[in-house]
PDB file of C-alpha atoms in Angstrom:
ATOM      1  CA  MET A   1      -8.699 -10.651  16.431  1.00 65.00           C
ATOM      2  CA  GLY A   2     -10.454 -10.602  12.638  1.00 72.00           C
ATOM      3  CA  ARG A   3      -9.085 -13.217   9.508  1.00 77.00           C
ATOM      4  CA  GLY A   4      -5.778 -11.171   7.991  1.00 78.00           C
ATOM      5  CA  ASP A   5      -5.296  -8.882  11.335  1.00 85.00           C
ATOM      6  CA  LEU A   6      -1.764  -7.970  12.441  1.00 87.00           C
ATOM      7  CA  THR A   7      -0.421 -11.228  14.163  1.00 89.00           C
ATOM      8  CA  ASP A   8       1.362 -10.185  17.522  1.00 89.00           C
ATOM      9  CA  GLU A   9       4.756 -10.480  16.170  1.00 88.00           C
ATOM     10  CA  GLU A  10       4.027  -8.292  13.205  1.00 86.00           C
ATOM     11  CA  TRP A  11       2.813  -5.594  15.138  1.00 88.00           C
ATOM     12  CA  ASP A  12       5.932  -5.865  17.779  1.00 87.00           C
ATOM     13  CA  VAL A  13       8.047  -5.209  14.696  1.00 85.00           C
ATOM     14  CA  ILE A  14       5.936  -2.275  13.008  1.00 86.00           C
ATOM     15  CA  ALA A  15       4.717  -1.211  16.240  1.00 85.00           C
ATOM     16  CA  GLY A  16       8.096   1.154  16.751  1.00 84.00           C
ATOM     17  CA  LEU A  17       7.489   2.523  13.537  1.00 84.00           C
ATOM     18  CA  LEU A  18       4.290   4.513  13.767  1.00 85.00           C
ATOM     19  CA  PRO A  19       3.491   7.550  15.275  1.00 81.00           C
ATOM     20  CA  SER A  20       2.392   8.240  18.520  1.00 76.00           C
ATOM     21  CA  GLU A  21      -1.123   9.478  18.292  1.00 69.00           C
ATOM     22  CA  ARG A  22      -2.310  11.984  20.636  1.00 66.00           C
ATOM     23  CA  GLY A  23      -5.908  12.958  21.129  1.00 59.00           C
ATOM     24  CA  ARG A  24      -7.043  16.320  19.925  1.00 61.00           C
ATOM     25  CA  LYS A  25      -9.466  18.937  21.426  1.00 63.00           C
ATOM     26  CA  SER A  26      -9.579  16.339  24.344  1.00 52.00           C
ATOM     27  CA  ARG A  27     -10.659  13.327  22.874  1.00 59.00           C
ATOM     28  CA  PRO A  28      -8.250  10.310  23.615  1.00 60.00           C
ATOM     29  CA  ALA A  29      -6.469   8.512  20.993  1.00 64.00           C
ATOM     30  CA  HIS A  30      -7.461   5.070  19.932  1.00 69.00           C
ATOM     31  CA  ASP A  31      -5.006   2.099  19.247  1.00 81.00           C
ATOM     32  CA  ASN A  32      -2.987   2.275  16.301  1.00 87.00           C
ATOM     33  CA  ARG A  33      -3.081  -1.769  16.023  1.00 90.00           C
ATOM     34  CA  ARG A  34      -6.948  -1.895  15.591  1.00 91.00           C
ATOM     35  CA  PHE A  35      -6.696   1.725  12.882  1.00 91.00           C
ATOM     36  CA  LEU A  36      -3.607  -0.224  11.009  1.00 91.00           C
ATOM     37  CA  ASN A  37      -6.095  -3.509  10.533  1.00 92.00           C
ATOM     38  CA  GLY A  38      -8.406  -1.508   9.359  1.00 93.00           C
ATOM     39  CA  MET A  39      -6.546   0.116   6.380  1.00 92.00           C
ATOM     40  CA  LEU A  40      -5.206  -3.253   5.599  1.00 90.00           C
ATOM     41  CA  HIS A  41      -8.623  -4.614   5.600  1.00 91.00           C
ATOM     42  CA  VAL A  42      -9.450  -1.911   3.178  1.00 92.00           C
ATOM     43  CA  LEU A  43      -6.484  -2.136   1.227  1.00 87.00           C
ATOM     44  CA  ARG A  44      -7.223  -5.911   1.214  1.00 87.00           C
ATOM     45  CA  VAL A  45     -10.850  -6.387   0.349  1.00 87.00           C
ATOM     46  CA  GLY A  46     -10.819  -3.346  -2.031  1.00 87.00           C
ATOM     47  CA  CYS A  47     -13.866  -1.843  -0.440  1.00 90.00           C
ATOM     48  CA  PRO A  48     -14.830   1.722  -0.071  1.00 92.00           C
ATOM     49  CA  TRP A  49     -14.022   3.420   2.920  1.00 91.00           C
ATOM     50  CA  ARG A  50     -17.378   3.733   4.078  1.00 93.00           C
ATOM     51  CA  ASP A  51     -18.300   0.040   3.891  1.00 92.00           C
ATOM     52  CA  MET A  52     -15.357  -1.229   6.411  1.00 91.00           C
ATOM     53  CA  HIS A  53     -15.723  -3.270   9.137  1.00 89.00           C
ATOM     54  CA  GLU A  54     -17.312  -1.510  12.323  1.00 90.00           C
ATOM     55  CA  ARG A  55     -14.945  -3.877  14.219  1.00 90.00           C
ATOM     56  CA  TYR A  56     -12.148  -1.104  13.266  1.00 91.00           C
ATOM     57  CA  GLY A  57     -14.056   1.906  14.318  1.00 88.00           C
ATOM     58  CA  LEU A  58     -15.578   4.148  12.419  1.00 91.00           C
ATOM     59  CA  TRP A  59     -14.803   4.733   8.722  1.00 93.00           C
ATOM     60  CA  ASN A  60     -13.640   8.813   8.491  1.00 92.00           C
ATOM     61  CA  LEU A  61     -11.109   7.985  11.422  1.00 90.00           C
ATOM     62  CA  VAL A  62      -9.288   5.605   9.857  1.00 91.00           C
ATOM     63  CA  TYR A  63      -9.092   7.541   6.438  1.00 93.00           C
ATOM     64  CA  VAL A  64      -8.083  11.114   8.528  1.00 91.00           C
ATOM     65  CA  ARG A  65      -5.136   8.549   9.719  1.00 90.00           C
ATOM     66  CA  PHE A  66      -4.194   6.800   6.510  1.00 92.00           C
ATOM     67  CA  ARG A  67      -4.070   9.976   4.717  1.00 92.00           C
ATOM     68  CA  ARG A  68      -1.722  11.848   7.742  1.00 90.00           C
ATOM     69  CA  TRP A  69       0.154   8.548   7.776  1.00 89.00           C
ATOM     70  CA  ALA A  70       0.636   9.180   4.033  1.00 90.00           C
ATOM     71  CA  GLU A  71       1.549  12.494   3.598  1.00 91.00           C
ATOM     72  CA  GLN A  72       3.731  12.183   6.339  1.00 88.00           C
ATOM     73  CA  GLY A  73       5.743   9.125   4.948  1.00 88.00           C
ATOM     74  CA  VAL A  74       5.235   6.941   7.558  1.00 88.00           C
ATOM     75  CA  TRP A  75       4.438   4.156   4.854  1.00 87.00           C
ATOM     76  CA  ASP A  76       7.712   4.771   3.031  1.00 86.00           C
ATOM     77  CA  ALA A  77       9.835   4.550   5.982  1.00 87.00           C
ATOM     78  CA  ILE A  78       8.246   1.425   7.125  1.00 86.00           C
ATOM     79  CA  LEU A  79       8.819   0.166   3.737  1.00 84.00           C
ATOM     80  CA  ALA A  80      12.472   0.871   4.142  1.00 85.00           C
ATOM     81  CA  THR A  81      12.660  -0.355   7.579  1.00 85.00           C
ATOM     82  CA  LEU A  82      11.104  -3.391   6.475  1.00 83.00           C
ATOM     83  CA  VAL A  83      13.705  -3.814   3.399  1.00 83.00           C
ATOM     84  CA  GLU A  84      16.700  -3.252   5.628  1.00 85.00           C
ATOM     85  CA  LEU A  85      15.704  -5.536   8.117  1.00 83.00           C
ATOM     86  CA  GLY A  86      15.417  -7.990   5.793  1.00 82.00           C
ATOM     87  CA  LEU A  87      11.730  -8.926   5.684  1.00 79.00           C
ATOM     88  CA  THR A  88      10.438  -8.054   2.273  1.00 76.00           C
ATOM     89  CA  ASP A  89      11.889  -7.526  -1.087  1.00 72.00           C
ATOM     90  CA  ASP A  90      12.619  -3.799  -2.315  1.00 65.00           C
ATOM     91  CA  TRP A  91      10.652  -4.618  -5.249  1.00 65.00           C
ATOM     92  CA  GLN A  92       7.395  -5.095  -4.700  1.00 58.00           C
ATOM     93  CA  HIS A  93       4.898  -3.653  -7.159  1.00 60.00           C
ATOM     94  CA  MET A  94       1.115  -3.221  -7.085  1.00 60.00           C
ATOM     95  CA  ILE A  95      -1.131  -3.622  -9.624  1.00 59.00           C
ATOM     96  CA  ASP A  96      -4.831  -1.720  -9.863  1.00 62.00           C
ATOM     97  CA  SER A  97      -7.871  -2.101 -12.074  1.00 58.00           C
ATOM     98  CA  THR A  98      -8.298   1.438 -13.321  1.00 63.00           C
ATOM     99  CA  ILE A  99      -8.219   1.883 -17.005  1.00 63.00           C
ATOM    100  CA  VAL A 100      -6.908   4.401 -19.755  1.00 60.00           C
ATOM    101  CA  ARG A 101      -9.427   5.004 -22.381  1.00 62.00           C
ATOM    102  CA  GLY A 102      -7.964   6.207 -25.340  1.00 63.00           C
ATOM    103  CA  HIS A 103      -9.968   8.369 -27.777  1.00 63.00           C
ATOM    104  CA  VAL A 104     -12.021   6.063 -30.634  1.00 60.00           C
ATOM    105  CA  SER A 105      -9.193   7.744 -33.504  1.00 60.00           C
ATOM    106  CA  ALA A 106      -6.206   7.092 -31.739  1.00 60.00           C
ATOM    107  CA  VAL A 107      -6.528   3.137 -32.345  1.00 59.00           C
ATOM    108  CA  GLY A 108      -4.993   3.544 -35.868  1.00 58.00           C
ATOM    109  CA  GLY A 109      -2.053   6.260 -35.668  1.00 57.00           C
ATOM    110  CA  LYS A 110       0.789   6.408 -37.566  1.00 59.00           C
ATOM    111  CA  GLY A 111       4.224   5.067 -36.121  1.00 61.00           C
ATOM    112  CA  GLY A 112       6.955   8.009 -36.178  1.00 67.00           C
ATOM    113  CA  LEU A 113      10.083   9.499 -34.042  1.00 68.00           C
ATOM    114  CA  VAL A 114       8.171   9.861 -31.032  1.00 68.00           C
ATOM    115  CA  ARG A 115       6.674   7.024 -31.001  1.00 69.00           C
ATOM    116  CA  ARG A 116      10.043   4.940 -31.460  1.00 70.00           C
ATOM    117  CA  LEU A 117      11.296   6.760 -28.744  1.00 72.00           C
ATOM    118  CA  LEU A 118       8.541   5.788 -26.718  1.00 75.00           C
ATOM    119  CA  VAL A 119       8.785   2.223 -26.965  1.00 74.00           C
ATOM    120  CA  ASP A 120      12.275   2.415 -26.892  1.00 74.00           C
ATOM    121  CA  HIS A 121      12.315   4.072 -23.216  1.00 71.00           C
ATOM    122  CA  ALA A 122       9.384   1.541 -22.266  1.00 75.00           C
ATOM    123  CA  ALA A 123      11.797  -1.150 -23.164  1.00 73.00           C
ATOM    124  CA  ALA A 124      14.445  -0.237 -21.188  1.00 73.00           C
ATOM    125  CA  LEU A 125      12.406   0.961 -18.089  1.00 70.00           C
ATOM    126  CA  ARG A 126      11.215  -2.801 -18.529  1.00 66.00           C
ATOM    127  CA  ALA A 127      14.501  -4.258 -18.606  1.00 60.00           C
ATOM    128  CA  ARG A 128      15.552  -2.021 -15.567  1.00 58.00           C
ATOM    129  CA  SER A 129      12.213  -3.500 -13.253  1.00 55.00           C
ATOM    130  CA  THR A 130      12.769  -7.085 -13.964  1.00 55.00           C
ATOM    131  CA  PRO A 131      15.197  -7.864 -11.184  1.00 59.00           C
ATOM    132  CA  ALA A 132      18.260 -10.416 -11.952  1.00 61.00           C
ATOM    133  CA  VAL A 133      16.889 -13.500 -10.399  1.00 61.00           C
ATOM    134  CA  THR A 134      13.263 -14.475 -10.838  1.00 61.00           C
ATOM    135  CA  ILE A 135      11.213 -16.307  -8.682  1.00 60.00           C
ATOM    136  CA  ARG A 136      11.636 -19.124 -11.129  1.00 65.00           C
ATOM    137  CA  ASP A 137      15.347 -19.259 -11.406  1.00 68.00           C
ATOM    138  CA  ALA A 138      15.634 -19.286  -7.536  1.00 65.00           C
ATOM    139  CA  LEU A 139      13.102 -22.402  -7.618  1.00 66.00           C
ATOM    140  CA  SER A 140      15.040 -24.326 -10.284  1.00 71.00           C
ATOM    141  CA  ALA A 141      17.885 -23.624  -8.630  1.00 71.00           C
ATOM    142  CA  SER A 142      17.339 -24.748  -5.419  1.00 64.00           C
ATOM    143  CA  SER A 143      16.164 -27.731  -6.789  1.00 61.00           C
TER     144      SER A 143
END
């Protein structure tokens, strides 16, 4: 088991949530645990699928299974089950490093009704997405 791979306790929780894979065209299906460790490795490290470590198998097989599970809703079901079991919070967020560049002439545009509505809407969304009790509040209450 490599560093960062699922422990036996973690695998016992997740194993029943993954769909059973059957071999296609008379090929044996490989171990879901190895594939899941490969997926988590790529997501954790941020490397391209082609640069995935060889101990997880062929990168294309891992990627195809990752996409199939995403299309089948396996990831959503896993998160919902982990929330029901109380093993994770339901307000997790993902941050990625993509950026969207605006046109060079878009930096000094005039404000107007549409802009004010967008700003108000963004402020309302920000207020709804913020948890009622923050980590700082929980730590200060416990000490």
